[in-house]
Coordinates of C-alpha atoms and ligand atoms in Angstrom, one line a residue:
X1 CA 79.7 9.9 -0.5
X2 CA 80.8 10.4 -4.0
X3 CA 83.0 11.8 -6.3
X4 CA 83.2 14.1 -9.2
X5 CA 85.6 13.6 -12.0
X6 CA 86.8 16.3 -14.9
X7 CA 88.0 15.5 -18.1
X8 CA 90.3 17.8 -19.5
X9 CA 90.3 16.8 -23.2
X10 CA 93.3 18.0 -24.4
X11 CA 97.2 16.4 -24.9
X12 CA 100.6 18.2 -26.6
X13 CA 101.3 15.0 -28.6
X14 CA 99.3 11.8 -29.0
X15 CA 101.2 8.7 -27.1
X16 CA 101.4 6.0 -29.5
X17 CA 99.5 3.4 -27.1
X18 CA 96.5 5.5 -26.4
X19 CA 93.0 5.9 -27.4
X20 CA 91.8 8.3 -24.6
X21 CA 89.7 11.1 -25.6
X22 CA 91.7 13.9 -26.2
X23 CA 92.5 16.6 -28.9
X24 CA 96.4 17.7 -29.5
X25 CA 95.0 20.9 -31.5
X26 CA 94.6 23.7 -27.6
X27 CA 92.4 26.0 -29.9
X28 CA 89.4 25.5 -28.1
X29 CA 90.8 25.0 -24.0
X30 CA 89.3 28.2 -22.6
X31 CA 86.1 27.5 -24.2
X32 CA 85.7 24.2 -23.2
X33 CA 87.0 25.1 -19.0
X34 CA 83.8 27.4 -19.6
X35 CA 81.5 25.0 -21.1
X36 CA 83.1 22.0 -18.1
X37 CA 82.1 24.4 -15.4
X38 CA 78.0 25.0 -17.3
X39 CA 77.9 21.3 -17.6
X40 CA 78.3 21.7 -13.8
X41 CA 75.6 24.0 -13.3
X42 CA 73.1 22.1 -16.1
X43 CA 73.9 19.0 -13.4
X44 CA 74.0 20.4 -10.3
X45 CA 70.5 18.6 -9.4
X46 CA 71.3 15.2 -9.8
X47 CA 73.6 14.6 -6.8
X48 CA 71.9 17.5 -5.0
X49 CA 71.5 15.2 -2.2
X50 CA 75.2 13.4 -2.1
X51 CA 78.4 14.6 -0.5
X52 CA 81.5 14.9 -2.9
X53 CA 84.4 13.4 -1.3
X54 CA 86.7 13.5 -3.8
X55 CA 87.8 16.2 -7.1
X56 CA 89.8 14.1 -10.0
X57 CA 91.1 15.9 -12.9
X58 CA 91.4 13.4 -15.9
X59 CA 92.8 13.2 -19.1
X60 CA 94.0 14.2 -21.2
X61 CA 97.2 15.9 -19.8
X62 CA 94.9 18.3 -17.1
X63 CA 98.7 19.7 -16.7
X64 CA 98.2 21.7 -20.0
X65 CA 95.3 24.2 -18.1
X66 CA 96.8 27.1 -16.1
X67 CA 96.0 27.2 -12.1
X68 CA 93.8 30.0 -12.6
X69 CA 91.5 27.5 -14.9
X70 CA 92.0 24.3 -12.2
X71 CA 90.8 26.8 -9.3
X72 CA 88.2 28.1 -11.6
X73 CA 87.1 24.6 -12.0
X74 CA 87.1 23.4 -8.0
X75 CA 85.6 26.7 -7.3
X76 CA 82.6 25.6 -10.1
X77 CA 82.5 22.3 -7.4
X78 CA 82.3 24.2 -5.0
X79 CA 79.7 26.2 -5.9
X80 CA 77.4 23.4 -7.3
X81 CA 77.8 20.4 -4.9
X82 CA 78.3 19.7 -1.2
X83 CA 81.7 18.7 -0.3
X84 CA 83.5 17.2 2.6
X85 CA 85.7 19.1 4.7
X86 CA 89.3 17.9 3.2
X87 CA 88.3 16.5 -0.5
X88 CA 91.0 14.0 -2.0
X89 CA 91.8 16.2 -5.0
X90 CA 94.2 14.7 -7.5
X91 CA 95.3 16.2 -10.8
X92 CA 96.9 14.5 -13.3
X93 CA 100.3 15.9 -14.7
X94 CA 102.8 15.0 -17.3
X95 CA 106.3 15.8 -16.3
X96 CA 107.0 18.3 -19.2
X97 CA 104.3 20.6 -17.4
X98 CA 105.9 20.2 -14.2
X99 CA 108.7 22.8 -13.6
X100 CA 109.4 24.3 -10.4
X101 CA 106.9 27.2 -10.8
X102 CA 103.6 25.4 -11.7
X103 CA 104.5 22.7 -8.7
X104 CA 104.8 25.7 -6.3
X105 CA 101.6 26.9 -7.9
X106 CA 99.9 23.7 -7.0
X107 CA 101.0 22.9 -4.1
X108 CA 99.6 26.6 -3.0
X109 CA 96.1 25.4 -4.5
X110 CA 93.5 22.9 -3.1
X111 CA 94.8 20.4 -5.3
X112 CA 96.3 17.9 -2.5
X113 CA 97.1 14.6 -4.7
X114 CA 99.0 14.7 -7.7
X115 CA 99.3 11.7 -10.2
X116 CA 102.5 11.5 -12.8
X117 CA 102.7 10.6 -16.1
X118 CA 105.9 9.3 -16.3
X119 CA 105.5 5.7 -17.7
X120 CA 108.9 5.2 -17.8
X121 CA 112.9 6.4 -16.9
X122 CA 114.3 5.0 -19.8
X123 CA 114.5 7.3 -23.0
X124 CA 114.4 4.7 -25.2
X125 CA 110.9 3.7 -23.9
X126 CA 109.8 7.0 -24.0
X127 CA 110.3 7.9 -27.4
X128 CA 108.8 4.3 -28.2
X129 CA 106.0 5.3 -26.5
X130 CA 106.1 9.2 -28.4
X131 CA 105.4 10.7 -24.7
X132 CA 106.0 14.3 -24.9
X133 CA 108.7 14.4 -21.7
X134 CA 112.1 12.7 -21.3
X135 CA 113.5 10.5 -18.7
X136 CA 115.5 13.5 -17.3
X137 CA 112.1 15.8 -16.3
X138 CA 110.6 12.5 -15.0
X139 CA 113.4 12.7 -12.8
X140 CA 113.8 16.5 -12.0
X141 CA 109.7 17.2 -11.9
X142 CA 109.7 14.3 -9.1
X143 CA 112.3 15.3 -6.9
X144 CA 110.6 19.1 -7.0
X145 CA 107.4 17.5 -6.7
X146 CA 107.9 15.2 -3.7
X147 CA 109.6 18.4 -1.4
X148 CA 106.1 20.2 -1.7
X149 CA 103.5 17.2 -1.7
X150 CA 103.4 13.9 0.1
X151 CA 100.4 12.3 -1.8
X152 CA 101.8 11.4 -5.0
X153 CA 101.1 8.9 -7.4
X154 CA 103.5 8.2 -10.7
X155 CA 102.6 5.8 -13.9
X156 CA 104.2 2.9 -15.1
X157 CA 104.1 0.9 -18.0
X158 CA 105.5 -2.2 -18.1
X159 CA 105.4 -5.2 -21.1
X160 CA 107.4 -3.3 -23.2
X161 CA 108.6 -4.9 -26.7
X162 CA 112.2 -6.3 -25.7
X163 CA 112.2 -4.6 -22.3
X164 CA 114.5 -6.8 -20.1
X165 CA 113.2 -7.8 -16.5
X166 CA 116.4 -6.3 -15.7
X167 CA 115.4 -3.0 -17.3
X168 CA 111.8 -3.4 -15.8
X169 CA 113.3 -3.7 -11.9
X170 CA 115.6 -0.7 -12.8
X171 CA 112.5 1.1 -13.6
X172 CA 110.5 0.3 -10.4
X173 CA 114.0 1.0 -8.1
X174 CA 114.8 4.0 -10.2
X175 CA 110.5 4.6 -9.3
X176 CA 110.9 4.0 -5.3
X177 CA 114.3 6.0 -5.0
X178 CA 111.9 9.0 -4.7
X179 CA 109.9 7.5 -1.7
X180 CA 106.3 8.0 -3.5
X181 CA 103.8 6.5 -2.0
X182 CA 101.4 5.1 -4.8
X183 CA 102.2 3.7 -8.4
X184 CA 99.9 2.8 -10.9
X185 CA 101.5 0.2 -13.4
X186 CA 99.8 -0.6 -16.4
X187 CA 100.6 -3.7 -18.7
X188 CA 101.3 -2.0 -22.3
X189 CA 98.5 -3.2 -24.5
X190 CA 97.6 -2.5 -28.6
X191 CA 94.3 -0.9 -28.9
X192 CA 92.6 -0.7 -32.1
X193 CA 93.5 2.6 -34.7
X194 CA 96.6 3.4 -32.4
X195 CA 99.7 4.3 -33.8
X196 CA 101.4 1.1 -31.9
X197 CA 99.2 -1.1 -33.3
X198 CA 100.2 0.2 -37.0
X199 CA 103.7 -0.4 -35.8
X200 CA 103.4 -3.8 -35.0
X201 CA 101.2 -4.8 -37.9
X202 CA 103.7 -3.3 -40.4
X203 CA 106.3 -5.4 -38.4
X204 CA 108.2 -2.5 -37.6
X205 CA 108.7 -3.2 -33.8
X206 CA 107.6 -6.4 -32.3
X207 CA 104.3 -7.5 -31.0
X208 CA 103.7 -7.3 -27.4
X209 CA 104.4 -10.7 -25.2
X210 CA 102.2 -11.5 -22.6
X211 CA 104.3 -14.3 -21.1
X212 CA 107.3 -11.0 -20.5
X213 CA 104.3 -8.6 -19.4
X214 CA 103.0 -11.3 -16.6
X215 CA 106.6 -11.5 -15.4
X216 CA 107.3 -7.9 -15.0
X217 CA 104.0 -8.1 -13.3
X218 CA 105.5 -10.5 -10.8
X219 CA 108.4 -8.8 -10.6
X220 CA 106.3 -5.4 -10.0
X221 CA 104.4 -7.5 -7.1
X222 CA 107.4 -8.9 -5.4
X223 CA 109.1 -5.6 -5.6
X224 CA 106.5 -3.1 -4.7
X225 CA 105.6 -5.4 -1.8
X226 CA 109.1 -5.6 -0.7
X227 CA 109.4 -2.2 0.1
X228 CA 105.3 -2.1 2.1
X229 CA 102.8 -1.4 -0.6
X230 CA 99.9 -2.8 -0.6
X231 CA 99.0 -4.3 -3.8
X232 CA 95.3 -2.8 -3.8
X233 CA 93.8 -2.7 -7.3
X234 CA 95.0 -5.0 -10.2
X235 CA 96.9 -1.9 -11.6
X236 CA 97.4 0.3 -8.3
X237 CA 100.0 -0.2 -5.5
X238 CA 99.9 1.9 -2.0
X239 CA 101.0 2.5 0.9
X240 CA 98.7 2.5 3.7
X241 CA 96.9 5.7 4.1
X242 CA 98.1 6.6 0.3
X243 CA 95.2 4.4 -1.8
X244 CA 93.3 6.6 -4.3
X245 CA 90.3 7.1 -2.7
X246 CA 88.9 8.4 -6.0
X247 CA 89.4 5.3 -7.7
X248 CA 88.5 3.0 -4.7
X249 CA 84.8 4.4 -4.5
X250 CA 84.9 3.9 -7.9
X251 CA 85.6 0.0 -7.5
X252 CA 83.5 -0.3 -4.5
X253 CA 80.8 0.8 -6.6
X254 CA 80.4 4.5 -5.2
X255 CA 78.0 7.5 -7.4
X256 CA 80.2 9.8 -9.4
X257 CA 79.3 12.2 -11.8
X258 CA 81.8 13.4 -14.6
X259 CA 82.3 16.1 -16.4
X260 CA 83.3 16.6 -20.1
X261 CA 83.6 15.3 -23.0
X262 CA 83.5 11.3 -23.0
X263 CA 83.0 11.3 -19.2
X264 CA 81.3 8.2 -17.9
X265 CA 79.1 8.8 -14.5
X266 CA 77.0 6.9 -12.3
X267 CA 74.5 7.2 -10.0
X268 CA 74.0 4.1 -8.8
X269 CA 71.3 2.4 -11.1
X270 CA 72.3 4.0 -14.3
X271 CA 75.4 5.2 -16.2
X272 CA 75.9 8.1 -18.7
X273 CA 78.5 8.6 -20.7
X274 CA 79.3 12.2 -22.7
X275 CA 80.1 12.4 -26.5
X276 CA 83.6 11.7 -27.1
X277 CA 83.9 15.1 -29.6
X278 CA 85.1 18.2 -28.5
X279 CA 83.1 20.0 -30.9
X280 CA 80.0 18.1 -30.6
X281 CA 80.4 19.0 -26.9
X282 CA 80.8 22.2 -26.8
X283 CA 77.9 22.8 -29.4
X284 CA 75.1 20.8 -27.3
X285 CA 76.7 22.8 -23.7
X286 CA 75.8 25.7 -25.5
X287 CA 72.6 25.1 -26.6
X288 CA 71.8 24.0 -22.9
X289 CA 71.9 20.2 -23.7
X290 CA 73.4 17.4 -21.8
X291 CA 75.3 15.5 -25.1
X292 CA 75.3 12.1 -23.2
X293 CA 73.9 8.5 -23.7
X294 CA 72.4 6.2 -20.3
X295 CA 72.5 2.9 -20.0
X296 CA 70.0 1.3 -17.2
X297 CA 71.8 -1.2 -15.8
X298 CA 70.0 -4.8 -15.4
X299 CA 70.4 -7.0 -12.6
X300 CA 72.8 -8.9 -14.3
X301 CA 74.9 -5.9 -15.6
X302 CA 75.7 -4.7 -12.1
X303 CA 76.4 -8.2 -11.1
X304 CA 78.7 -8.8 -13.6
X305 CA 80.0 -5.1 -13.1
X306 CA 80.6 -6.4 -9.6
X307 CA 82.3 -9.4 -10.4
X308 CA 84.5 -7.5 -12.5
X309 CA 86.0 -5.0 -10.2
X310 CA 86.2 -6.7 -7.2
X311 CA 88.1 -9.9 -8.2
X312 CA 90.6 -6.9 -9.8
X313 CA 90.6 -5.6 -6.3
X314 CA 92.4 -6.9 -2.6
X315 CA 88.6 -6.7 -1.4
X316 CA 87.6 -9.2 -3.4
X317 CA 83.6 -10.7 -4.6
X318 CA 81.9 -10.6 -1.1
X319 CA 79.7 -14.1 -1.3
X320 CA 77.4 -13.0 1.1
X321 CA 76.5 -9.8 -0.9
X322 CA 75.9 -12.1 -4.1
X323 CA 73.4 -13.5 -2.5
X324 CA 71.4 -10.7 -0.4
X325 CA 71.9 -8.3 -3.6
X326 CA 71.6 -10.5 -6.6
X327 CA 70.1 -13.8 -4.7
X328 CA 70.7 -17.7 -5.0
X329 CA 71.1 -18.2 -8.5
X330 CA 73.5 -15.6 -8.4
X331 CA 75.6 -17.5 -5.9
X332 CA 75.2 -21.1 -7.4
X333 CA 76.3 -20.0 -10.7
X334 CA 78.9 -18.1 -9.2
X335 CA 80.2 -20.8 -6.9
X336 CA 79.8 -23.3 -10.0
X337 CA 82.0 -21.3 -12.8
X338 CA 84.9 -21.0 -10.2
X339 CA 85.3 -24.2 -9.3
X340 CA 87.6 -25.1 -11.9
X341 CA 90.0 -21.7 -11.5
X342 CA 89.6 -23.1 -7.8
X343 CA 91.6 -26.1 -8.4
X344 CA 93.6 -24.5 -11.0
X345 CA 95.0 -22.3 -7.9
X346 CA 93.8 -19.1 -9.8
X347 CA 90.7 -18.6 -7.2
X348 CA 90.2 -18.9 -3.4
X349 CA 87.5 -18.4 -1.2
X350 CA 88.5 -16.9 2.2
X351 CA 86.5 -15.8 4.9
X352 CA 83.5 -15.7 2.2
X353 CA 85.0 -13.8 0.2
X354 CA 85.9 -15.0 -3.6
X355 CA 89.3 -13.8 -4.6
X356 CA 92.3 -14.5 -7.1
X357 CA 95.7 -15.9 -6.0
X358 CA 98.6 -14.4 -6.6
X359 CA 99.2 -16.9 -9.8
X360 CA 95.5 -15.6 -10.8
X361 CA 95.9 -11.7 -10.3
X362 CA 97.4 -11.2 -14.2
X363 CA 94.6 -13.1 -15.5
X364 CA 91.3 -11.6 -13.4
X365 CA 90.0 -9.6 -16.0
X366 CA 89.8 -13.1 -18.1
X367 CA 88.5 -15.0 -15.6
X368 CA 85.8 -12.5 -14.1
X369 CA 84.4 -12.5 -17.6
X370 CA 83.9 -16.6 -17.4
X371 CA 81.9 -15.6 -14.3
X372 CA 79.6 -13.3 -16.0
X373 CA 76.0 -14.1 -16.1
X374 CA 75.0 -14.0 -19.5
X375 CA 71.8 -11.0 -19.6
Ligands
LIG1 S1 99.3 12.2 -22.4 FE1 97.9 10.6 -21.6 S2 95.9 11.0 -22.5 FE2 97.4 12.2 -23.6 S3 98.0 10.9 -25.4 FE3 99.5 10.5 -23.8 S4 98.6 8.7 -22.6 FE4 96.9 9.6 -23.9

């Protein structure tokens, strides 16, 4: 089984935080749904013998494409793929897309998942962040949205530059008062050439402070758990039934192929990524090229790809699949570099199966890469 994800490279307004692929300028959107759907055809042999089980429309804002594009695009799947019976398809929307209309238009579409940007419910956050909606059409899009579809998902952001932990609760109750199922909840961070990390260099807000980001993490745990989410995925919360089962091949180290520009696939041995330009993209699609880079992945790479995801996920580092897939050494060195987050209570082995503690969760992604095996 595998999945196939889209990457609709386009956004109204950058967010300040982000350095996603996108473009703000729409000039080129019904070229490039033309040239997403050839790359499908140029493609359609390498997973000629896998089942897509799931349809994820990335961004981006995939919200900006009208439903006669989005069907035009699942029909292009369709056509070029095997795919299950009932396909998880989730498309990402921000709430200033979302009026009653286009939800109704959805909801009448194979789309069957949809996954919120909403970030926050606070306007003050929200212009921080420059996100193109306000807290009131967060509000209004969800309770449209959650009368015609029960598989939702929305986005938070929490670690906010002086967001209280009272503010931070107010978000997640203000978050559950619709009865969603999912959340994703992402700890703010700076990346390089972003406009938030001019901001806080030029000391006009304040940096980011991971001791307040770990405890609205906490707080985020406690609460979301409270109220019978399962706290899957480092980042992703559900309710049984409700995981993303996009994303959750995608940890458990399922094929995927994706479309469009800067989209990453892999097929089990290798991954690809495409060029992260528009232009450059729709150039080499039209000239019958493939504008994408592959990386073979060593023994070591998907090891430490391994140890990566699963210590972010509830599933954990299986020991016994160290050692039948990447053999003894694998295991000792393993075994070796956690025995100090083992008595530091950030590690525990249960059931053979290496996984953080709740006071390690915030800091997996730093301790997986101390378990890396260096290639
Ligand atoms: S809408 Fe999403 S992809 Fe677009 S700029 Fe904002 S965070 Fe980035």
């Amino acid at each position: 089984m595998s999945g196939i994800y889209i990457h609709i490279p386009f956004c109204k307004q950058a967010c300040h935080y982000c350095d996603f692929h996108f473009s703000t300028s729409m000039k080129k959107k019904d070229e490039m749904v033309l040239a997403l759907v050839k790359e499908m055809e140029l493609r359609k042999n390498e997973f000629q013998n896998e089942i897509i089980e799931t349809i994820y429309f990335g961004g981006g804002t995939p919200s900006v494409l009208s439903i006669d594009d989005i069907r035009f695009l699942i029909d292009a799947v369709y056509k070029h793929y095997q795919v299950v019976e009932n396909p998880e398809i989730t498309l990402e929307a921000n709430p200033d897309d979302l009026d009653n209309e286009i939800i109704l238009q959805y909801a009448n579409s194979p789309i069957n998942r949809l996954s919120i940007g909403v970030q926050s419910f606070f306007e003050d956050d929200l212009q921080l962040m420059n996100r193109a909606h306000n807290s009131a059409e967060a509000k209004k899009c969800l309770e449209f949205a959650t009368q015609h579809f029960d598989n939702i998902s929305i986005d938070l952001i929490y670690g906010m530059p002086n967001m209280s932990n009272e503010k931070w609760l107010q978000n997640i109750e203000t978050a559950l008062s619709f009865n969603i199922p999912h959340i994703s909840s992402y700890a703010l961070t700076v990346e390089p050439k972003t406009a938030l990390h001019k901001m806080i260099k030029s000391g006009s807000i304040p940096a980011l402070d991971d001791d307040l980001a770990q405890q609205h993490f906490h707080i985020l745990i406690d609460k979301l758990q409270e109220n019978g989410f399962v706290h899957y995925e480092l980042s992703n919360f559900g309710k049984p039934d409700y995981f993303s089962k996009n994303n959750t091949a995608y940890w458990l180290g399922k094929k995927y192929i994706g479309i469009g520009p800067s989209a990453h696939s892999y097929n089990g041995k290798n991954r690809s990524w495409n060029i992260a330009n528009n232009s450059l993209y729709l150039k080499a699609i039209a000239e019958n090229k493939l504008p994408s880079e592959t990386e073979i992945l060593s023994k070591t790479d998907q090891y430490n790809e391994y140890i990566m995801t699963g210590l972010r996920t509830f599933w954990g580092v299986s020991l016994e699949r160290i050692e039948t897939e990447f053999g003894a050494d694998y295991l000792n060195y393993l075994l070796q570099q956690s025995e100090k987050y083992i008595s530091d209570n950030l590690l525990e082995i249960e059931n053979n199966v290496l996984k953080t503690t709740k006071k390690g969760k915030f800091l997996s992604d730093g301790i997986a890469s101390d378990l890396f095996m260096l290639n």
